[in-house]
Coordinates of C-alpha atoms in Angstrom, one line a residue:
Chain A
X1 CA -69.1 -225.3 31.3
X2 CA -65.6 -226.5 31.1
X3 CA -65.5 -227.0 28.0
X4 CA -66.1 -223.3 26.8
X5 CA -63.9 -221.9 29.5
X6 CA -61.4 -224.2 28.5
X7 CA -61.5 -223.2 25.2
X8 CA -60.9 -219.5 26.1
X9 CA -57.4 -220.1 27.6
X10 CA -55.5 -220.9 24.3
X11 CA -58.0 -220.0 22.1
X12 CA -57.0 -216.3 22.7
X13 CA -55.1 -215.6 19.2
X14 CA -52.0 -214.0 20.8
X15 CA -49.7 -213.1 18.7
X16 CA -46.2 -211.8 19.2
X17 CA -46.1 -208.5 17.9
X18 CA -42.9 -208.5 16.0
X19 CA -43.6 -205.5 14.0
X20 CA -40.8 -202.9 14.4
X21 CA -37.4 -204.8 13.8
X22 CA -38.6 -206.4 10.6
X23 CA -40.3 -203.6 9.0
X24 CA -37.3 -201.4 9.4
X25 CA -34.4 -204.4 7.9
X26 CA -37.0 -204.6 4.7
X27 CA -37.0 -200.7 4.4
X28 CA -33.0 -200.5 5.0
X29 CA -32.3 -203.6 2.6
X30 CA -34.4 -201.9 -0.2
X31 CA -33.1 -198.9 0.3
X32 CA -29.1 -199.7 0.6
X33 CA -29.8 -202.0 -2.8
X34 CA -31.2 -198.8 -4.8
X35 CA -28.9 -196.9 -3.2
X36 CA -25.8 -199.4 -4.4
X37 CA -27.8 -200.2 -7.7
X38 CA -27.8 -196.1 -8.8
X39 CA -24.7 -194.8 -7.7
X40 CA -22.3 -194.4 -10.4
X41 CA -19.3 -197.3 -9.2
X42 CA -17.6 -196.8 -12.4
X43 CA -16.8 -192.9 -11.3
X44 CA -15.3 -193.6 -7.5
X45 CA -11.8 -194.4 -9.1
X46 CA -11.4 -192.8 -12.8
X47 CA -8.2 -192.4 -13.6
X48 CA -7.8 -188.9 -14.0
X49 CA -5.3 -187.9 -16.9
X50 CA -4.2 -184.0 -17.3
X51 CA -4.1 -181.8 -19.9
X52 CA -2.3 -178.9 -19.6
X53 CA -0.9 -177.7 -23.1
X54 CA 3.0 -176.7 -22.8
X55 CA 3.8 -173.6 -23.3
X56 CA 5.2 -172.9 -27.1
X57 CA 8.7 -173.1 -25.8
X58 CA 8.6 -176.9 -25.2
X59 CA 6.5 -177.5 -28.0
X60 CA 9.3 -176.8 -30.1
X61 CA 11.6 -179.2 -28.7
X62 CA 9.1 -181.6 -29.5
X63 CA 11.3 -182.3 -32.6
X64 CA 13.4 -183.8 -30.6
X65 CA 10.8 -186.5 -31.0
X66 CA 11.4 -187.7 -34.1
X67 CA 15.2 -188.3 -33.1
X68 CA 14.4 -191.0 -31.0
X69 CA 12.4 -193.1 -33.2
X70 CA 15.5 -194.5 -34.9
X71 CA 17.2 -194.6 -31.9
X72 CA 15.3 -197.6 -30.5
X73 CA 16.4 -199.5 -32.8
X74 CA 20.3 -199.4 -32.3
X75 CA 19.6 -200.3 -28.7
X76 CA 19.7 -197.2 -26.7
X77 CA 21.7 -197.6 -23.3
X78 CA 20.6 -196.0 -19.9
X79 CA 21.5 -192.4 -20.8
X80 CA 19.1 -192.5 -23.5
X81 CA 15.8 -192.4 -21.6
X82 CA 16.1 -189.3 -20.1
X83 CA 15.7 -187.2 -23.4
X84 CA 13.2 -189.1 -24.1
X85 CA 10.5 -188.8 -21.9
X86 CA 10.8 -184.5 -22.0
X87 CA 9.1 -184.1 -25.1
X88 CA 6.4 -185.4 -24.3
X89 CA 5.2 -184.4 -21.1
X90 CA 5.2 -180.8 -20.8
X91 CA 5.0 -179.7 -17.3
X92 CA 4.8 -182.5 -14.9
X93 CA 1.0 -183.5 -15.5
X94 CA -0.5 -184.9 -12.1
X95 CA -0.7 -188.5 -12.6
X96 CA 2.2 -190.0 -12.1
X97 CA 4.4 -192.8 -14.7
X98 CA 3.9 -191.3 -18.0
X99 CA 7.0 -189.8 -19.2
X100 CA 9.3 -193.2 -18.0
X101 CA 7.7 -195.9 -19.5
X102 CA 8.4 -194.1 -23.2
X103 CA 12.0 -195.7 -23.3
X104 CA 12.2 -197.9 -20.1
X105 CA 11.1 -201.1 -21.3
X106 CA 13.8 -201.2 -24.1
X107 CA 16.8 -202.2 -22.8
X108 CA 16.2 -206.0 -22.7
X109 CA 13.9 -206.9 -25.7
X110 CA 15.7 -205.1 -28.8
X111 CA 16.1 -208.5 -30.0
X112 CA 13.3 -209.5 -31.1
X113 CA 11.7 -206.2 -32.5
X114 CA 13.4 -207.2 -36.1
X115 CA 10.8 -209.7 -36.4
X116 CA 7.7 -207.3 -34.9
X117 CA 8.1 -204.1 -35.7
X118 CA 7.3 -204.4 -39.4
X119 CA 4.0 -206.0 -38.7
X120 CA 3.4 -203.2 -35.9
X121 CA 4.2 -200.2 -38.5
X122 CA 1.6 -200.6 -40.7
X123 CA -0.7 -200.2 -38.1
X124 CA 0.5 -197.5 -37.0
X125 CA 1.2 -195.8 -40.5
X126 CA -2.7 -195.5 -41.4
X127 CA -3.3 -193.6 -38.2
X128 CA -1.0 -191.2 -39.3
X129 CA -2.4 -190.9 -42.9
X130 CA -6.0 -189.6 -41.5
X131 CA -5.1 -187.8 -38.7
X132 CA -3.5 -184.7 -40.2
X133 CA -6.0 -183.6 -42.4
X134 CA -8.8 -183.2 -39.9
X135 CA -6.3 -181.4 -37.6
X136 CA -4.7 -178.8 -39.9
X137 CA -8.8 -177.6 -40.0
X138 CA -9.6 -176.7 -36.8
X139 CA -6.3 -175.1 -36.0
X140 CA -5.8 -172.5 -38.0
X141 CA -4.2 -170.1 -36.0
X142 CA -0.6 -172.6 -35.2
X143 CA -0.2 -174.5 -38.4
X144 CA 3.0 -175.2 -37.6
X145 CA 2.3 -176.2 -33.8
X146 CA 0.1 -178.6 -34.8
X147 CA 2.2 -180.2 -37.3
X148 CA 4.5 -181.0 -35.4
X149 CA 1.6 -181.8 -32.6
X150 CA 0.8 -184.5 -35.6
X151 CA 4.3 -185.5 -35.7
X152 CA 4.7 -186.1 -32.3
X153 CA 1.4 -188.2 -31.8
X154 CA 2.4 -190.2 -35.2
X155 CA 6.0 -190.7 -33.0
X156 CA 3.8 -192.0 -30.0
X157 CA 2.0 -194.2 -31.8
X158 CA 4.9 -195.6 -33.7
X159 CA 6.9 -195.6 -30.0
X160 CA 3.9 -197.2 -27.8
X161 CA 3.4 -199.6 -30.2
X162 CA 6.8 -200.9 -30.9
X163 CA 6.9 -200.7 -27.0
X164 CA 4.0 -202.9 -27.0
X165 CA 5.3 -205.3 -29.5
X166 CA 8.9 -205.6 -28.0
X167 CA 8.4 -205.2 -24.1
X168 CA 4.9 -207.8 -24.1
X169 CA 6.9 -209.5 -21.3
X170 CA 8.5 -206.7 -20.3
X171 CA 6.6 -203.6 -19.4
X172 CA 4.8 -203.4 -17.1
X173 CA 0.3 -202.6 -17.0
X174 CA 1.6 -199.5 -15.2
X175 CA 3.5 -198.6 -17.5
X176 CA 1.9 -199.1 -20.5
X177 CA -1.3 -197.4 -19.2
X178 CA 0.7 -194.4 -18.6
X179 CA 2.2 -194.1 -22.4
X180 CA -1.4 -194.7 -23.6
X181 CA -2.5 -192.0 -21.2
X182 CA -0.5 -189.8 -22.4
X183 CA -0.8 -190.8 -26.1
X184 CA -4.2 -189.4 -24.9
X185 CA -3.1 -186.7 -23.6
X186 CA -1.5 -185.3 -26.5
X187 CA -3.9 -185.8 -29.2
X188 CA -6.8 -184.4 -26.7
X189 CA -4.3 -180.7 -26.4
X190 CA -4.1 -181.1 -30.2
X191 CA -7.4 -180.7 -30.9
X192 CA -8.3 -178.4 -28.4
X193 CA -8.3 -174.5 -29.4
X194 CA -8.7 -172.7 -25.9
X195 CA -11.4 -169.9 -25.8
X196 CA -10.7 -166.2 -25.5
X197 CA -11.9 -166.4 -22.1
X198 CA -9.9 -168.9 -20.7
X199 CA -7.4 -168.0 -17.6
X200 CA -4.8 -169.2 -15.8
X201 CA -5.6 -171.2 -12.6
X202 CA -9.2 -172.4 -14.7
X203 CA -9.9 -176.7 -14.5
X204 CA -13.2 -178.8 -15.9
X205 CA -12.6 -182.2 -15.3
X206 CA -14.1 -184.2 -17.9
X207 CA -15.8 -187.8 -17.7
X208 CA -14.9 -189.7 -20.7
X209 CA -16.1 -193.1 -21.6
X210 CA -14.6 -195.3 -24.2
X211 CA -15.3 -198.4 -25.3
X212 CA -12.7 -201.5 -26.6
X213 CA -12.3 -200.2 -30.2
X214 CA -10.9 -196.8 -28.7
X215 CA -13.8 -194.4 -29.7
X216 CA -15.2 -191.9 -27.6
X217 CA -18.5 -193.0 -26.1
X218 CA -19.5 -190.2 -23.9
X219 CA -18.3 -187.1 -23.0
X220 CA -19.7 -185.5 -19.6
X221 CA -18.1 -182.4 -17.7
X222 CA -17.7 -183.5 -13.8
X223 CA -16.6 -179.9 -12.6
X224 CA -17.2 -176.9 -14.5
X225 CA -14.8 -174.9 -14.0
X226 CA -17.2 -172.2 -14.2
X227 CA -16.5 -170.9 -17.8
X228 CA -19.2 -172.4 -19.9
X229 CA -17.1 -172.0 -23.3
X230 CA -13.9 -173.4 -21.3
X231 CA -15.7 -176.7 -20.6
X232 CA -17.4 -176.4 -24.5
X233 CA -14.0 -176.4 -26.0
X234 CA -12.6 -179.1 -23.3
X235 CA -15.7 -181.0 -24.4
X236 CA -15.1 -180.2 -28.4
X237 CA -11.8 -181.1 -27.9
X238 CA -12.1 -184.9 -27.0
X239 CA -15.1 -184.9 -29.5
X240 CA -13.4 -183.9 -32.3
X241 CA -10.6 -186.5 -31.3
X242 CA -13.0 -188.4 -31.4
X243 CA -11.3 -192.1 -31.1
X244 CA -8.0 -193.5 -30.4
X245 CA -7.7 -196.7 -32.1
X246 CA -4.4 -197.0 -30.8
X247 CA -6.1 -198.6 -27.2
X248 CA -6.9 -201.7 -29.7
X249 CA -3.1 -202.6 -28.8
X250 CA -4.2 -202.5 -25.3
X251 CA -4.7 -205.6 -23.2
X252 CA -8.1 -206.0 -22.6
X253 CA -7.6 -205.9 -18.9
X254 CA -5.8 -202.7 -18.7
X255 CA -8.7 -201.3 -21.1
X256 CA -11.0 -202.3 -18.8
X257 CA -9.2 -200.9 -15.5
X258 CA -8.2 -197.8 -16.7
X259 CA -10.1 -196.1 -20.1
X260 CA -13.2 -197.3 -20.5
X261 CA -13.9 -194.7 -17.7
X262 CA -11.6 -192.3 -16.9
X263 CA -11.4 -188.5 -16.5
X264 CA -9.8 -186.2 -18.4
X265 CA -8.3 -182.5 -16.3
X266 CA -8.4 -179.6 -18.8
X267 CA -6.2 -176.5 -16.9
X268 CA -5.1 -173.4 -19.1
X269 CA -1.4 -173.3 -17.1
X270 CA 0.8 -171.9 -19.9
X271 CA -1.6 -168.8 -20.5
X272 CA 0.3 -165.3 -20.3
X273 CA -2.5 -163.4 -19.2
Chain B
X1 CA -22.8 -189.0 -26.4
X2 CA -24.9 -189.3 -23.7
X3 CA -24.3 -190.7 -20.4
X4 CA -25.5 -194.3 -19.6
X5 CA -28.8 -195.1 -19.1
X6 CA -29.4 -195.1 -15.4
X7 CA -31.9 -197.6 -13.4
X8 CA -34.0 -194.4 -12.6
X9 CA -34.4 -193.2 -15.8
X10 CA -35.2 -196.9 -16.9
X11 CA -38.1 -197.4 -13.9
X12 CA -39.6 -193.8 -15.1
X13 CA -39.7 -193.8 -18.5
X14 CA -41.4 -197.1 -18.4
X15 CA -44.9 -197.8 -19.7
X16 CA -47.7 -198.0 -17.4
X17 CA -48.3 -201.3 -17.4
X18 CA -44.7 -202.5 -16.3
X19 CA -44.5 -199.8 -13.8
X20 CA -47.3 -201.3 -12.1
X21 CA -45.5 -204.5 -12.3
X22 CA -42.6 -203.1 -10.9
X23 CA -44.2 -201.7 -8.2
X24 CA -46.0 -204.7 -7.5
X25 CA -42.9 -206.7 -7.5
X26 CA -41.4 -204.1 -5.1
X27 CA -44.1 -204.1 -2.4
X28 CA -44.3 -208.3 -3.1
X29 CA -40.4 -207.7 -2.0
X30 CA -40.6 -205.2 0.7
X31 CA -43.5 -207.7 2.5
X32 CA -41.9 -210.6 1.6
X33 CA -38.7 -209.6 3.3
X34 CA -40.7 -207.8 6.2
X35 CA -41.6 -211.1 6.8
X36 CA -38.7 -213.2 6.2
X37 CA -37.1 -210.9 9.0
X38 CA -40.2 -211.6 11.6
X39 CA -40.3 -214.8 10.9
X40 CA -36.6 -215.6 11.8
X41 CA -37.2 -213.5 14.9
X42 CA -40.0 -215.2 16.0
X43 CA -38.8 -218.6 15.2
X44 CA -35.7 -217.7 17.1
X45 CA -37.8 -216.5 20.2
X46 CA -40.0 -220.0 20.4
X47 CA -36.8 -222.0 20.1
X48 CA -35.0 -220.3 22.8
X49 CA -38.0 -220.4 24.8
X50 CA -38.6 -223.7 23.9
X51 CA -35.1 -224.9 25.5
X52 CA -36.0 -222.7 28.7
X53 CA -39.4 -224.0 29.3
X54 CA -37.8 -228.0 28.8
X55 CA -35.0 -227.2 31.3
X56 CA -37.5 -225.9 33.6
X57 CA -40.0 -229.1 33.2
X58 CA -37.2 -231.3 33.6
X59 CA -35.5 -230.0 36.3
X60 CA -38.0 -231.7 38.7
X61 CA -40.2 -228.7 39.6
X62 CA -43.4 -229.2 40.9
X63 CA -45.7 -229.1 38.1
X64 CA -48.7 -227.0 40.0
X65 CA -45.6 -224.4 40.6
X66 CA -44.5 -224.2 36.7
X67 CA -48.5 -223.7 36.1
X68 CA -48.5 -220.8 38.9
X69 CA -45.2 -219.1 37.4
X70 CA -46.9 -219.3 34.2
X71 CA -50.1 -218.1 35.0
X72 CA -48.3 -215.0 37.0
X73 CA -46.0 -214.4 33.2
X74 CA -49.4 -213.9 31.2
X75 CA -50.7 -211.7 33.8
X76 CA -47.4 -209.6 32.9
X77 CA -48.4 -209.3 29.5
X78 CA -46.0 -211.9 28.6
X79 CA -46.5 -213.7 25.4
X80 CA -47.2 -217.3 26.0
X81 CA -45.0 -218.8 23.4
X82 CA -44.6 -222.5 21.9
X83 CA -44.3 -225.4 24.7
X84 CA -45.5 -223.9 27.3
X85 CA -48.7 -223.3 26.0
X86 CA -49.1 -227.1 24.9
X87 CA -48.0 -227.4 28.8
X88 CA -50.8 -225.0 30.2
X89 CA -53.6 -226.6 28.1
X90 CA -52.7 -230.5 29.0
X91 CA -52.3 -228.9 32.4
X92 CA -55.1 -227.0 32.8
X93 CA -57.7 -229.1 31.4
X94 CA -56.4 -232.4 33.2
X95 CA -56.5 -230.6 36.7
X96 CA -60.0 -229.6 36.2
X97 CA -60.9 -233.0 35.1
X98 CA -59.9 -234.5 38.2
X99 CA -61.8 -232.4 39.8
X100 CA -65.1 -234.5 38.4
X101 CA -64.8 -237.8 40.2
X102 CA -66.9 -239.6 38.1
X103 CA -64.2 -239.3 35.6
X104 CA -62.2 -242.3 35.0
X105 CA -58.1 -242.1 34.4
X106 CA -58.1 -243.1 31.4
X107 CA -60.0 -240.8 30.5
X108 CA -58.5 -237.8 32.2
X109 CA -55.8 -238.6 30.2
X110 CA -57.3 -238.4 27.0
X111 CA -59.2 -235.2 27.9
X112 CA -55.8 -233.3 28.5
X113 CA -54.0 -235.0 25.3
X114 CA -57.2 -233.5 23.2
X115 CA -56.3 -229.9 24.9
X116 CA -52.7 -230.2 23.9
X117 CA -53.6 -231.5 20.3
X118 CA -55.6 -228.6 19.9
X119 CA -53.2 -226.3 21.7
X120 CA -50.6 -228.0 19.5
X121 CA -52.4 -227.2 16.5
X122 CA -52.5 -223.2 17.4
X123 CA -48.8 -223.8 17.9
X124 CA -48.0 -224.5 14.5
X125 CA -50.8 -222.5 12.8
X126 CA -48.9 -219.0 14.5
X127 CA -45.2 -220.9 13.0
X128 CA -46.3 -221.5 9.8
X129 CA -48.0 -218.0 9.6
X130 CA -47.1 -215.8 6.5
X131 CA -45.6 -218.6 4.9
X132 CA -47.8 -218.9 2.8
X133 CA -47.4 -215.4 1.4
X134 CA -43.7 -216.2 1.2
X135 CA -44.3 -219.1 -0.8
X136 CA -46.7 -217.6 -3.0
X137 CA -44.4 -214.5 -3.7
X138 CA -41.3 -217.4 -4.8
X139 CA -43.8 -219.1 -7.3
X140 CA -45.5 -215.9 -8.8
X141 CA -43.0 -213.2 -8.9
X142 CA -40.6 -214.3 -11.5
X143 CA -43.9 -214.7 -14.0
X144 CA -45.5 -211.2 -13.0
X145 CA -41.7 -210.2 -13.9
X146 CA -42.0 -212.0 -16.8
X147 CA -44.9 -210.5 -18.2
X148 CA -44.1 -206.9 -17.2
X149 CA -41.1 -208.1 -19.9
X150 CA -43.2 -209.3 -22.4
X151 CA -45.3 -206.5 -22.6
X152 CA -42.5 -203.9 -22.4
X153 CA -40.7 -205.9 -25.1
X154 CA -44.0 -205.8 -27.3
X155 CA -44.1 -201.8 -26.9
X156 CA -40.8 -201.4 -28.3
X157 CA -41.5 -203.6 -31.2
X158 CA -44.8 -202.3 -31.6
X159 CA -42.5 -198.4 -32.0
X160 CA -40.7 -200.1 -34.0
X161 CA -43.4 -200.8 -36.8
X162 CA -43.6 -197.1 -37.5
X163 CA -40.2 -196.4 -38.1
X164 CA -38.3 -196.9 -41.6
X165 CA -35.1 -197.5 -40.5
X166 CA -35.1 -200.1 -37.6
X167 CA -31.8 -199.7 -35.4
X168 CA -31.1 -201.0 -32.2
X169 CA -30.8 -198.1 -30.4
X170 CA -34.6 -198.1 -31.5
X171 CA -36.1 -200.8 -29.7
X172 CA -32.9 -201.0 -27.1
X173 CA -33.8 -198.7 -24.2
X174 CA -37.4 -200.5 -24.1
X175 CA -35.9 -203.7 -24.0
X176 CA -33.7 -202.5 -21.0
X177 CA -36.6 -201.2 -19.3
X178 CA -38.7 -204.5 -19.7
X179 CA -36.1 -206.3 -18.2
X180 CA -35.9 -204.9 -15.3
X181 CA -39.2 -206.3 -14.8
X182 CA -37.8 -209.6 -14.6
X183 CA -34.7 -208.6 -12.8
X184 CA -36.8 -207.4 -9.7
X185 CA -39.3 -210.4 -10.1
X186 CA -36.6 -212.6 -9.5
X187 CA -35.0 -210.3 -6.9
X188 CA -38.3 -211.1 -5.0
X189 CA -38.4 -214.6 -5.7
X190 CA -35.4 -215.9 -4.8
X191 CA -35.0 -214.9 -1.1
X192 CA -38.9 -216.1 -0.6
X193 CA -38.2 -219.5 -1.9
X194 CA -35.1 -220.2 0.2
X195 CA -36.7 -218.7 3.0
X196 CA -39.8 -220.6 2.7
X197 CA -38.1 -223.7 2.8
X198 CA -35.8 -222.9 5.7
X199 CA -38.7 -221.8 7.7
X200 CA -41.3 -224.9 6.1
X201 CA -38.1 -227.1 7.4
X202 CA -37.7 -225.6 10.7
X203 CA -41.7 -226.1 11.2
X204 CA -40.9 -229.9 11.2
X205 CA -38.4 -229.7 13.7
X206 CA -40.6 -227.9 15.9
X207 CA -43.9 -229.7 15.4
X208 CA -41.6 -232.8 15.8
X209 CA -40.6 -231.2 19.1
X210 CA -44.2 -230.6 19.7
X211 CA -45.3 -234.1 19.1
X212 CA -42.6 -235.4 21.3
X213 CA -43.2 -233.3 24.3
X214 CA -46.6 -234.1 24.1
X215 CA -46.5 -237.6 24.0
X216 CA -44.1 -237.6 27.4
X217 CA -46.2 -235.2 29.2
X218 CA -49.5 -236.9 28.7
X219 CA -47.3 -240.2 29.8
X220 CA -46.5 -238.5 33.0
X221 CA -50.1 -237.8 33.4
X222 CA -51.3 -240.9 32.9
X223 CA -49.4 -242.0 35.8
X224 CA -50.6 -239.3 38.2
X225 CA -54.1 -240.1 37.2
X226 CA -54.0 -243.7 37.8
X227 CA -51.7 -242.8 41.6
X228 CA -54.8 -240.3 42.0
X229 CA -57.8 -242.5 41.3
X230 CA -56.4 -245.6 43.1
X231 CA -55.8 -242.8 46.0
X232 CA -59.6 -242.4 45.9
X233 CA -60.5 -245.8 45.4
X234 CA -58.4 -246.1 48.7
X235 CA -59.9 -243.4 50.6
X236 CA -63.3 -244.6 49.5
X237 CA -64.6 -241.2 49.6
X238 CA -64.3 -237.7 47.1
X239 CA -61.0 -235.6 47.6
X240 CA -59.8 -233.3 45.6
X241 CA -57.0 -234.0 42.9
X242 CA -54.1 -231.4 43.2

């Protein structure tokens, strides 16, 4: 008799029943890790780069340009600067550095371009020697425009990478990021020819991934701006500019942070009608 | 120019076989974390209990009282957890021994050290629960993984025979998929090994506490049997123990 009672004390298989708390942390850990493992990181903080073609008017005085490549050179002093940066940048795009950095950096290090420059030039020189053809093509309508578009870009390239080469110490990422942004910049408005139906007041922002050697990896529109042949010829445009070899010059690190994902704003602000 | 392959796209576009891997890699993980979770709670519960009920038994309480406080928990619905129940058994059994007087002390004694044993040995058989899935899932999950990868990696090459030109973008995306096979096997491994020897570790310590606690309590026992029975001897005549 005591021995079977006895057995039915502990023998009862009581169990705690921890059930609810742990069921739910498995569910919520899954779920936050799919959660964190599909969301798209890389797009939280593109840098977002504008396009907005100038109006003709300023497009001219993009000769101006081409003055200041020689300049450099004979060590241009703090007045200098300030023409320099209006070529380039149109109407104030949104993001912020670009047109300073141009000439900023130049001041100190003139010394020892002498010795770099020559060895930068030729990479810049076959750049320029492809890069006309191909753009002469697809805008027919301003030849001349787009010469001088050609020109300019050829002058950027010459300028970012004599930059590079003299101010290494010098400039700084910020900088630098914002000349090759709008190195981008420009040869993106080159290549794009703007549909009929494009007005005033229009955006897509584009999603552009490149990878180290500067070509164009993908090309996605983020937000329409609710003119499907707006966002084709936003879209055409970076695809026909296909790649710009001049990030090569980049340093890694600022490749990395700043164009192998970043988004490109196309807005239609110089448009009379 | 397309975007990135995303995880999704890589899980559905999979080949039967590794999705059923990777779906029995992801339940393997869900359980095996349900589990780590429940276990820490629970372990957390007996040990807290664990330092109340040795407060309480060595504060000097009246032992007949602790049993009676007990008894009126577990009629609350109160899960007897851990010491106490090693207590309640030795207890239990050893106060209806006394009751036989033809019982001896010495062997009163050993009849309420065999109750806590065995009460013991429930003790550790509800700790050590689901370990042994946890320790299962750490060994076997980074193999199932493993083949899901081997067979996805053998589908893309096996693609690959029929075409001409063999590129990498070819036999790429497969690759990517198979390895996610692996990726989640180990994702499911590695928190079940190092749980499973945290938790096989903090068994010890509490079978050690176990051991310990029965050893002193059938001490004290001993000497209440031996005051009892020389009580009786005294009296010459049957009483009742306590």
């Amino acid at each position: 008799m005591t021995t079977v009672s006895a057995s039915s004390i502990y023998a009862k298989p009581v169990v705690p029943r921890i059930v609810v708390r742990p069921a739910l942390a498995s569910v919520v850990l899954h779920a936050t890790l799919l959660i964190a493992l599909t969301a798209n990181w890389a797009t939280s903080t593109p840098k977002t780069i504008t396009a907005k073609p100038a109006p003709m008017v300023i497009n001219a005085r993009l000769v101006d340009a081409s003055e200041f490549r020689p300049k450099p050179k004979p060590k241009p002093v703090a007045p200098k600067p300030k023409p320099v940066p209006k070529p380039q940048p149109k109407p104030e795009p949104k993001s912020e550095p670009k047109p300073a950095p141009v000439a900023k950096p130049k001041p100190v290090p003139p010394k020892p371009t002498p010795t770099a420059k020559p060895k930068q030039t030729p990479v810049a020189q076959p750049k320029e020697a492809p890069r006309p053809e191909p753009r002469v093509e697809p805008q027919k309508p301003s030849k001349s425009s787009a010469d001088l578009a050609a020109l300019a870009r050829a002058e950027l390239a010459t300028v970012v990478a004599e930059e590079q080469s003299a101010a290494e110490a010098v400039a700084t990422s910020a900088e630098m990021t914002a000349s090759y942004a709008a190195l981008i910049r420009q040869t993106v408005i080159n290549y794009w020819s703007r549909p009929p139906s494009a007005r005033n007041g229009m955006e897509a922002l584009l999603s552009i991934q490149l990878i180290p050697t500067g070509e164009v990896v993908s090309v996605t529109v983020v937000r329409s701006s609710g003119n499907t042949a707006f966002d084709r010829s936003a879209m055409n445009a970076v695809e026909k500019a296909g790649s710009f070899p001049e990030l090569q010059n980049l340093p890694s690190r600022e490749f990395e942070s700043t164009f192998r994902r970043f988004s490109l704003l196309f807005r239609p602000e110089d448009l009379r009608y | 120019m397309e975007e990135q392959l995303s995880l999704i796209d890589l899980v559905l576009h999979a080949s039967f076989t590794v999705q059923l891997v990777m779906a029995l890699l992801f339940v393997a993980s869900m359980l095996s974390w349900y589990m780590i979770v429940q276990r820490f709670i629970y372990f957390r519960n007996a040990h807290d209990e664990m330092y109340q009920f040795e407060e309480r038994f060595w504060s000097g309480v009246d032992l007949a009282q602790l049993y009676r406080e007990g008894s009126e928990h577990t009629a609350e619905g109160h899960v007897m957890l851990g010491m106490e129940s090693i207590f309640r058994a030795g207890f239990k059994e050893f106060s209806r021994l006394a009751q036989q007087s033809d019982m001896d002390s010495e062997a009163l004694v050993e009849g309420s050290r065999r109750a806590m044993r065995v009460a013991m040995m429930r003790e550790e058989e509800r700790l050590e629960r689901h370990l042994a899935f946890l320790a299962s899932v750490g060994s076997t999950s980074p193999y199932v993984g493993l083949f899901g990868t081997v067979w996805g990696i053998m589908h893309s090459f096996r693609g690959l025979a029929n075409a001409t030109q063999a590129t990498l973008a070819t036999v790429a995306p497969g690759i990517s998929e198979a390895l996610v096979a692996t990726a989640m096997g180990l994702f499911a491994a590695i928190p079940a090994v190092l749980a499973y020897n945290r938790l096989a570790s903090r068994v010890e310590v509490f079978s050690n506490r176990y051991d310990t606690f029965v050893d002193e309590f059938s001490g004290i026992l001993s000497r209440q049997a031996y005051a009892l029975r020389s009580r009786e001897k005294k009296a010459g005549a049957v009483a009742g123990g306590r």
